[in-house]
PDB file of C-alpha atoms in Angstrom:
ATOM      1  CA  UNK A 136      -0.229  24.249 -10.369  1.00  0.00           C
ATOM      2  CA  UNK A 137      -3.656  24.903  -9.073  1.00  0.00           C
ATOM      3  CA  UNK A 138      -4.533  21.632  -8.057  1.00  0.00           C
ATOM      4  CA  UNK A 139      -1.028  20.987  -6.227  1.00  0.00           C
ATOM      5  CA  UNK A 140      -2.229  24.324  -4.110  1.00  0.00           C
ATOM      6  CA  UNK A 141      -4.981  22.770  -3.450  1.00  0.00           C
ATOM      7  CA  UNK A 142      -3.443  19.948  -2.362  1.00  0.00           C
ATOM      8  CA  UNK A 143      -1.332  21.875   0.069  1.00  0.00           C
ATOM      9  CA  UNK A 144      -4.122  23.573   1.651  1.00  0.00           C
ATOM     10  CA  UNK A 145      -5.997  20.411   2.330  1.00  0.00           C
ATOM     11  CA  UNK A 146      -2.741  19.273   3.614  1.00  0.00           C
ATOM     12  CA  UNK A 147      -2.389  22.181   6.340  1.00  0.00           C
ATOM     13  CA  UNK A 148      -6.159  21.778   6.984  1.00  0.00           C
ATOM     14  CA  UNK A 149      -5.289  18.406   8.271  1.00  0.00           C
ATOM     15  CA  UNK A 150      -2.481  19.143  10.086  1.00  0.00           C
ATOM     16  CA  UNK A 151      -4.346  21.655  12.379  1.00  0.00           C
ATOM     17  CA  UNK A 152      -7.205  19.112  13.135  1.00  0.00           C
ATOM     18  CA  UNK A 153      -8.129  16.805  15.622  1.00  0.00           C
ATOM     19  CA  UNK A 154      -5.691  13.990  15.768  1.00  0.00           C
ATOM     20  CA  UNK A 155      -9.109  11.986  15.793  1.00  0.00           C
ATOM     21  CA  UNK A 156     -10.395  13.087  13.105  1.00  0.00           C
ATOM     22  CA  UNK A 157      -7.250  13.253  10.713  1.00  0.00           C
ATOM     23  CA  UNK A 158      -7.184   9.652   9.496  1.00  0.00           C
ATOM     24  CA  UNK A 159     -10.674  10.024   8.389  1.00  0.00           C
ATOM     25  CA  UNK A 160     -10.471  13.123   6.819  1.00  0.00           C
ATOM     26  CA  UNK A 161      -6.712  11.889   4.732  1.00  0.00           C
ATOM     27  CA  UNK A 162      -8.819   8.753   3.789  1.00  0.00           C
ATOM     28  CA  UNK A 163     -10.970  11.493   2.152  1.00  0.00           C
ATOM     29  CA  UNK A 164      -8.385  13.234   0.239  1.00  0.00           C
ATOM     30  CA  UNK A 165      -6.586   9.974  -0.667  1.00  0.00           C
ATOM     31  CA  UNK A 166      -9.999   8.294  -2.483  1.00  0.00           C
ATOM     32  CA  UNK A 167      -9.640  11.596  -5.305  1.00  0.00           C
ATOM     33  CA  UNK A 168      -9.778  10.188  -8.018  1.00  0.00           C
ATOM     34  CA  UNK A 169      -5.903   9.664  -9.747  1.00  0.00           C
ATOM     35  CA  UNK A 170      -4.554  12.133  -7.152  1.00  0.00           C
ATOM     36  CA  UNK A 171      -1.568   9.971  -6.887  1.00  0.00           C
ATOM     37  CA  UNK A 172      -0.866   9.639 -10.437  1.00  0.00           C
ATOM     38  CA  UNK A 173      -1.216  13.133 -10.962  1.00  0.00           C
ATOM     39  CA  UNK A 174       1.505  14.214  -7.786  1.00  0.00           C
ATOM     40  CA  UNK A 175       3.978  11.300  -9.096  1.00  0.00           C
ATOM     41  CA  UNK A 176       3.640  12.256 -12.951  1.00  0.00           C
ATOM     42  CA  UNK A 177       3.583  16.426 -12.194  1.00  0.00           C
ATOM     43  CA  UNK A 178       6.812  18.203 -12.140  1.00  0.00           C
ATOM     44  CA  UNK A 179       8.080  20.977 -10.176  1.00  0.00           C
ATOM     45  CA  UNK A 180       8.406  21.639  -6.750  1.00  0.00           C
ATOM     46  CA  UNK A 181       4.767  21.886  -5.343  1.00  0.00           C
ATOM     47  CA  UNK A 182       3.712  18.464  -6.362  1.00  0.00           C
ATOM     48  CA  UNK A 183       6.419  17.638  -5.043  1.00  0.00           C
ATOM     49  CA  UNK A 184       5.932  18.875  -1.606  1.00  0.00           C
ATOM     50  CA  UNK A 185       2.412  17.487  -1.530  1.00  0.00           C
ATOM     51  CA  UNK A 186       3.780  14.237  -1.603  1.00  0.00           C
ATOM     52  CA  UNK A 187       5.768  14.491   1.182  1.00  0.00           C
ATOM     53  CA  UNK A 188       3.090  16.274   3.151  1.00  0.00           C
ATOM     54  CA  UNK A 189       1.096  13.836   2.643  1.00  0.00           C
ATOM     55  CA  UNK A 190       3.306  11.124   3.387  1.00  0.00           C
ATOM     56  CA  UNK A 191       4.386  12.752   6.531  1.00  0.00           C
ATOM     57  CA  UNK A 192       0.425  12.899   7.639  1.00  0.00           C
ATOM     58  CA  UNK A 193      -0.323   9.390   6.656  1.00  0.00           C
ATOM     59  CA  UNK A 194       2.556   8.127   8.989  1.00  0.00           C
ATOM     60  CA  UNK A 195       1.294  10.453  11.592  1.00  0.00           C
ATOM     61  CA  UNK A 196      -2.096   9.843  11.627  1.00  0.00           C
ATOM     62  CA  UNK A 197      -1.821   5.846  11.510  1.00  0.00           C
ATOM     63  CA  UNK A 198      -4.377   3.003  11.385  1.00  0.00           C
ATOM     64  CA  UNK A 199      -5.614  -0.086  12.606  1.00  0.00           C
ATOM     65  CA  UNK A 200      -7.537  -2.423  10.870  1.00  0.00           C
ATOM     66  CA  UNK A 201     -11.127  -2.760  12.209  1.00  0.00           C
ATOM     67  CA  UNK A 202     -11.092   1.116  13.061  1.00  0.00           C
ATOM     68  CA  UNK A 203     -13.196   2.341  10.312  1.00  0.00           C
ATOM     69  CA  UNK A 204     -15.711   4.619  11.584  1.00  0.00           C
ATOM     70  CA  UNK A 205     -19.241   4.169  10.020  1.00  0.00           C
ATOM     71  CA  UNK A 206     -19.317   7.556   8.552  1.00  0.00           C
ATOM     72  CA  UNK A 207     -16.240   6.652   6.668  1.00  0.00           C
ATOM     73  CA  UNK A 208     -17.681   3.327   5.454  1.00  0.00           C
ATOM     74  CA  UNK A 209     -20.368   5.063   4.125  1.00  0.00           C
ATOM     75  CA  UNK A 210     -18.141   7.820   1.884  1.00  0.00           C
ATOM     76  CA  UNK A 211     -15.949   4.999   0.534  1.00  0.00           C
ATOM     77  CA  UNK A 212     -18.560   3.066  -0.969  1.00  0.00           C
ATOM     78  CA  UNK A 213     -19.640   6.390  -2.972  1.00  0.00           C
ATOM     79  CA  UNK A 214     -18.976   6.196  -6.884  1.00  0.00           C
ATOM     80  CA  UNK A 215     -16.486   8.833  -8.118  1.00  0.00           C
ATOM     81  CA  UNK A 216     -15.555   8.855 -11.689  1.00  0.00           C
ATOM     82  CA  UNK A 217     -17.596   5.185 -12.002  1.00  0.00           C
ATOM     83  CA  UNK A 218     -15.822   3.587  -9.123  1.00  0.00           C
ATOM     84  CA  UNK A 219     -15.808   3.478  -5.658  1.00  0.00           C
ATOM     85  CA  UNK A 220     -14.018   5.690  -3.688  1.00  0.00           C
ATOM     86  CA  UNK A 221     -12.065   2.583  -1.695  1.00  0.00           C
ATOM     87  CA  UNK A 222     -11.006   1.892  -5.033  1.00  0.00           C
ATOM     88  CA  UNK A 223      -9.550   5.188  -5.533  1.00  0.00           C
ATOM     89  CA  UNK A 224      -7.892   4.856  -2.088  1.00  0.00           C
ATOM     90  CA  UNK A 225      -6.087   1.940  -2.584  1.00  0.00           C
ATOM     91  CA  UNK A 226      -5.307   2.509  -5.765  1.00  0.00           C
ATOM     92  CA  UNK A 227      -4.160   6.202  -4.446  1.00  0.00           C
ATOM     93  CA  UNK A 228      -1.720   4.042  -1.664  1.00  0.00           C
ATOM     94  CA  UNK A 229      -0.334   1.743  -4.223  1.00  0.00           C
ATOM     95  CA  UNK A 230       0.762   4.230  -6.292  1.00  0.00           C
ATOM     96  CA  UNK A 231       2.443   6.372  -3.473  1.00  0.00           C
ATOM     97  CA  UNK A 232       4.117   3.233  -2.413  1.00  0.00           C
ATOM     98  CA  UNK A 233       5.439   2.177  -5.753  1.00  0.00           C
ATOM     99  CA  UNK A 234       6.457   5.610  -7.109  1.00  0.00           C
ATOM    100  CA  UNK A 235       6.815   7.832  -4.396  1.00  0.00           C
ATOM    101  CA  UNK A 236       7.515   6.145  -0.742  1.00  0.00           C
ATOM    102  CA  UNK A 237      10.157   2.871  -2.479  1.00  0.00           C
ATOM    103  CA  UNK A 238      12.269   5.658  -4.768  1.00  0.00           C
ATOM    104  CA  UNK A 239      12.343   8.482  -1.957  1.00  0.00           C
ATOM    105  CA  UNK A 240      14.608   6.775   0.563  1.00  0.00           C
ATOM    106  CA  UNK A 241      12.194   7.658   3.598  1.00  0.00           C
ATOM    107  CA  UNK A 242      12.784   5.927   6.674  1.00  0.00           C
ATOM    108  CA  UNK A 243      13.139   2.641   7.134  1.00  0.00           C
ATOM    109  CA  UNK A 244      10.658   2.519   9.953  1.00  0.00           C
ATOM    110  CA  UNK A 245       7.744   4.613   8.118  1.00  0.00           C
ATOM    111  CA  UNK A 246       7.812   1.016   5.006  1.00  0.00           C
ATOM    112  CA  UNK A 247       5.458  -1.123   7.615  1.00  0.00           C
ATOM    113  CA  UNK A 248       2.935   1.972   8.197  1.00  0.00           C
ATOM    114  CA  UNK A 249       2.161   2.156   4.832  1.00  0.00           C
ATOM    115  CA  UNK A 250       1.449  -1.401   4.301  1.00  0.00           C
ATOM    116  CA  UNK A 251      -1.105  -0.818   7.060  1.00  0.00           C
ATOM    117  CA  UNK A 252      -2.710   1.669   5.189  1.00  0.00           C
ATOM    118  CA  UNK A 253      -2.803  -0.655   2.495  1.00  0.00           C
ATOM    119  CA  UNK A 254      -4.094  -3.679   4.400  1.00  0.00           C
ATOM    120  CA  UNK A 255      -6.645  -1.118   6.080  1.00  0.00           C
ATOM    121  CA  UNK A 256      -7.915   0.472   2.499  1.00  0.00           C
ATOM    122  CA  UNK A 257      -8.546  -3.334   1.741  1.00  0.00           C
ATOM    123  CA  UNK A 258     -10.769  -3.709   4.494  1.00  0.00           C
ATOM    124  CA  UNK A 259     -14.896  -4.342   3.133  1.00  0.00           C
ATOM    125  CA  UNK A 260     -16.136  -3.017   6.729  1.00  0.00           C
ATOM    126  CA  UNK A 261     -19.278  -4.295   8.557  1.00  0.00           C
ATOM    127  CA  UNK A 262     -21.346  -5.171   6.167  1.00  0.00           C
ATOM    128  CA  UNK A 263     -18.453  -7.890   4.308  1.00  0.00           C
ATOM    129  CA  UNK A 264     -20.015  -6.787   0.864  1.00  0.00           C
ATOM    130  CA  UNK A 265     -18.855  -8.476  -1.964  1.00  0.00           C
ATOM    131  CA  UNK A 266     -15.607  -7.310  -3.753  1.00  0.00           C
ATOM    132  CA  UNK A 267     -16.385  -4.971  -6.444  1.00  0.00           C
ATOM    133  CA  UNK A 268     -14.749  -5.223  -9.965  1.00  0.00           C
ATOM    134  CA  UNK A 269     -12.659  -2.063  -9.476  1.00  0.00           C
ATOM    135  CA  UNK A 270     -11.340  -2.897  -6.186  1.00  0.00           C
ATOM    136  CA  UNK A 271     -10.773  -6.283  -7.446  1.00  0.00           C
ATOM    137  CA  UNK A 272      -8.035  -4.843  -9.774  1.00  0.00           C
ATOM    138  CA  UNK A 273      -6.357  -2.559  -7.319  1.00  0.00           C
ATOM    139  CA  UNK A 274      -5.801  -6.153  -5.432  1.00  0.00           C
ATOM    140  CA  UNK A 275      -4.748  -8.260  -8.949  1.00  0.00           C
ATOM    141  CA  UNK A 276      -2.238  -4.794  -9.473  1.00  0.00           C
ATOM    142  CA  UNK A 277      -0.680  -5.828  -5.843  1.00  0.00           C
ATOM    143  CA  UNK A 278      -0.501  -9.409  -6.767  1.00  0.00           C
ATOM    144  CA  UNK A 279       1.845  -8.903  -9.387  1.00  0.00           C
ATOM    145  CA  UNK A 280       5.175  -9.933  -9.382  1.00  0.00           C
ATOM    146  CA  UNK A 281       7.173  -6.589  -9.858  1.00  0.00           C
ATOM    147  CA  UNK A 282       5.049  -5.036  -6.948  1.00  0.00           C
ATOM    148  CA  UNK A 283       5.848  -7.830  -4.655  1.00  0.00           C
ATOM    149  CA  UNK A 284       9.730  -7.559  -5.839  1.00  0.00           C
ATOM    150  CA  UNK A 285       9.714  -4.080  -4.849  1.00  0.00           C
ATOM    151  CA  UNK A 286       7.589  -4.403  -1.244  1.00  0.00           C
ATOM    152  CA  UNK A 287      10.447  -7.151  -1.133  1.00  0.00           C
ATOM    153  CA  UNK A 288      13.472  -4.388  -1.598  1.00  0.00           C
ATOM    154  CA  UNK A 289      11.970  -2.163   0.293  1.00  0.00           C
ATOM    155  CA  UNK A 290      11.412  -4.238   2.904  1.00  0.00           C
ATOM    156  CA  UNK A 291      15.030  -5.636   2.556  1.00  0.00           C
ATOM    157  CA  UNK A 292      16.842  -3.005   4.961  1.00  0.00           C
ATOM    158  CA  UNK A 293      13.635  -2.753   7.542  1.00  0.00           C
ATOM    159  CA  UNK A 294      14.549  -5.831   9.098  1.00  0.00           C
ATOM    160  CA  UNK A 295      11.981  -8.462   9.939  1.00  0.00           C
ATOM    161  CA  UNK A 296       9.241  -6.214  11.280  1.00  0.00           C
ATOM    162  CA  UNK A 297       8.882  -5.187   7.011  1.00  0.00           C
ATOM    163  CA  UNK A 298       9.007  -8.666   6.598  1.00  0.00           C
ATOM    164  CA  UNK A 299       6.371  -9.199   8.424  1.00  0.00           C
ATOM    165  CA  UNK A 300       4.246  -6.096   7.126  1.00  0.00           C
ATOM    166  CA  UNK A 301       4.804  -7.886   3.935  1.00  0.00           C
ATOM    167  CA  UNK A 302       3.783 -11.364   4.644  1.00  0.00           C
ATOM    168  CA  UNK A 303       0.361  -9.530   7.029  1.00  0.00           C
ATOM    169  CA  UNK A 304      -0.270  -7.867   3.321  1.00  0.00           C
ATOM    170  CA  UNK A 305      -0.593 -10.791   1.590  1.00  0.00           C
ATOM    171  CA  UNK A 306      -1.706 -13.096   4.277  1.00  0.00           C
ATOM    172  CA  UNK A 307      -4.097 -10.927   5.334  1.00  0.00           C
ATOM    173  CA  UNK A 308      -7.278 -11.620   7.852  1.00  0.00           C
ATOM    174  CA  UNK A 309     -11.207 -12.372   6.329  1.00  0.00           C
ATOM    175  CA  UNK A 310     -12.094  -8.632   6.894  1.00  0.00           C
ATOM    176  CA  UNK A 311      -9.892  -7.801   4.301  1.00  0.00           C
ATOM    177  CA  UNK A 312     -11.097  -7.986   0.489  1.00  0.00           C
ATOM    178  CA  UNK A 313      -8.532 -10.510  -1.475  1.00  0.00           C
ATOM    179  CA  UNK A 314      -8.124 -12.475   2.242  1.00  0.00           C
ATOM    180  CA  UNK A 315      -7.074 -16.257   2.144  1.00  0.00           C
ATOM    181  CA  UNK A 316      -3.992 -17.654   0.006  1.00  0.00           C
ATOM    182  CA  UNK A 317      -2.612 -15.580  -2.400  1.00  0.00           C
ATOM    183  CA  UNK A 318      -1.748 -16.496  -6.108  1.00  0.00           C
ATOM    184  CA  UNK A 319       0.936 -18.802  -6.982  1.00  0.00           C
ATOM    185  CA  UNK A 320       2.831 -15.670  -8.680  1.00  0.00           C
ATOM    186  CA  UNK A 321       2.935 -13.906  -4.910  1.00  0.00           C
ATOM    187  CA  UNK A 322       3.916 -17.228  -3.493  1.00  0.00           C
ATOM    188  CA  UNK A 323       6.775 -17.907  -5.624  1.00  0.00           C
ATOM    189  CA  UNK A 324       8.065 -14.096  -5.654  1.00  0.00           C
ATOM    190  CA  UNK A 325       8.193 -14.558  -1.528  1.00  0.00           C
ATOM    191  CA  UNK A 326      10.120 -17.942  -1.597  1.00  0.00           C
ATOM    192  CA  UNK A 327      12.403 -17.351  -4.565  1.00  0.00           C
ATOM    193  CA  UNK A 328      13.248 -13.591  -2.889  1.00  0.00           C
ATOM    194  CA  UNK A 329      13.811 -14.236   0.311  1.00  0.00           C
ATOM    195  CA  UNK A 330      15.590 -16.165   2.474  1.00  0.00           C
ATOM    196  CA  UNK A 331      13.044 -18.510   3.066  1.00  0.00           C
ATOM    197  CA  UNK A 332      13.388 -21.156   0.471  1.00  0.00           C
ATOM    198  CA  UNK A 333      17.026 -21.501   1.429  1.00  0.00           C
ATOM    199  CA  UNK A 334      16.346 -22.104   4.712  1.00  0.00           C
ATOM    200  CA  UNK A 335      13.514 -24.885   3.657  1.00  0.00           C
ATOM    201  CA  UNK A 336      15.332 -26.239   0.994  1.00  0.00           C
ATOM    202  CA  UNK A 337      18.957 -25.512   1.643  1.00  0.00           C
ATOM    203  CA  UNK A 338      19.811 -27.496  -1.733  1.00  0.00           C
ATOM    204  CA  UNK A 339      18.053 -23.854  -3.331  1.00  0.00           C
ATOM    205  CA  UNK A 340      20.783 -21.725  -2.109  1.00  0.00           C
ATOM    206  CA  UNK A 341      23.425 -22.962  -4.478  1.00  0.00           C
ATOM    207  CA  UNK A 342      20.312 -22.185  -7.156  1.00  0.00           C
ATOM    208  CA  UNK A 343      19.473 -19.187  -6.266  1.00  0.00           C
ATOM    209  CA  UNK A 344      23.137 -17.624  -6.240  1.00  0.00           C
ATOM    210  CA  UNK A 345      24.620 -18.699  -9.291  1.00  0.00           C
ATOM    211  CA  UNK A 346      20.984 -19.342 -10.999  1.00  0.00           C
ATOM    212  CA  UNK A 347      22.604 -22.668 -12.342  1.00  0.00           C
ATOM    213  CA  UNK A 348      21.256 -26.114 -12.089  1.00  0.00           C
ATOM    214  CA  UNK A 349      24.601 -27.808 -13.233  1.00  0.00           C
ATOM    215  CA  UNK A 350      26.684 -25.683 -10.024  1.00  0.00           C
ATOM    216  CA  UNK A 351      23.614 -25.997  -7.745  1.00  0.00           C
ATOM    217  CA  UNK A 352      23.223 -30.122  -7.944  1.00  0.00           C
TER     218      UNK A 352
END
């Protein structure tokens, strides 16, 4: 109960700042360590309401990837709780996606923001240091193919601009730690659940309807 308050109160805090100075400062709150996890597995209705102040503020406050300020770069790569704290954040940002912003029903238009959080928490900044072990799971966590079946429903009523926030997640630029091809796993959940493969292969279509070989060929 206490923390949720406190969660609350860093929530208003950021909502009277600068608009410059938000993004930066809900970067900080979001690289707690298992703040997520503790909103999404806390009951009543002030953990509750945290989550959707805070999802209200990260859609408001936005981001762009190459837009970290130094200052920032510099807190993220702190150690919290043995990792660092861009571990924490993206970790913080999956789990809001998968358990709070997917089963919520938000708008449809908020779905592509918070992949750009994501693709922005991903960034390694200037200095392109190596990926560290903790962040490295965060990144195997989004590769899996359950997560990319859900960014794939959630994505399905967003039209193609979710799509696409999809595909830029995976697909992602050198910046970002985890850039280049992803796995075969992500590469076969994007064909097999999209459209896509049907309209490569258009013999797939029977396949992926009736899930038959016999009525397919």
């Amino acid at each position: 109960q206490e923390s949720a308050e406190l969660v609350l109160l860093c929530c208003a805090g950021l909502e009277s700042c600068d608009s410059a100075d938000r993004r930066d400062l809900l970067a900080c709150l979001l690289s707690a360590p298992r703040l997520a996890e503790f909103l999404c597995d806390s009951s009543g209705e002030l953990p509750r309401a945290c989550l959707h102040r805070i999802s209200a503020l990260a859609v408001a406050a936005g981001v762009s990837l190459g837009s970290r300020s130094p200052s920032l770069a510099r807190l993220l790569d702190e150690q919290l709780d043995g990792k660092p704290r861009q571990a924490w954040l993206l970790s913080n940002l999956l789990t809001l996606l998968e358990r709070f912003v997917l089963v919520s029903g938000g708008s449809q238009a908020d779905f592509p923001l918070w992949l750009e959080w994501i693709c922005w928490a991903k960034e390694r900044g200037p200095a392109r240091a190596p990926v560290s072990e903790h962040l490295g799971r965060q990144l195997e966590r989004m590769q899996g193919g359950s997560f990319v079946r859900a960014l794939l429903q959630g994505a399905a009523s967003g039209g193609p601009s979710a799509l696409l926030a999809v595909c830029r997640l995976y697909f992602g630029a050198g910046e970002e730690a985890g850039a280049g091809k992803p796995p075969a796993e992500v590469l076969q959940t994007l064909a097999f659940a999209t459209p896509f493969a049907a309209k490569v292969f258009p013999q797939l279509a029977g396949l992926m309807r009736s899930e038959s070989v016999e009525v397919a060929f």
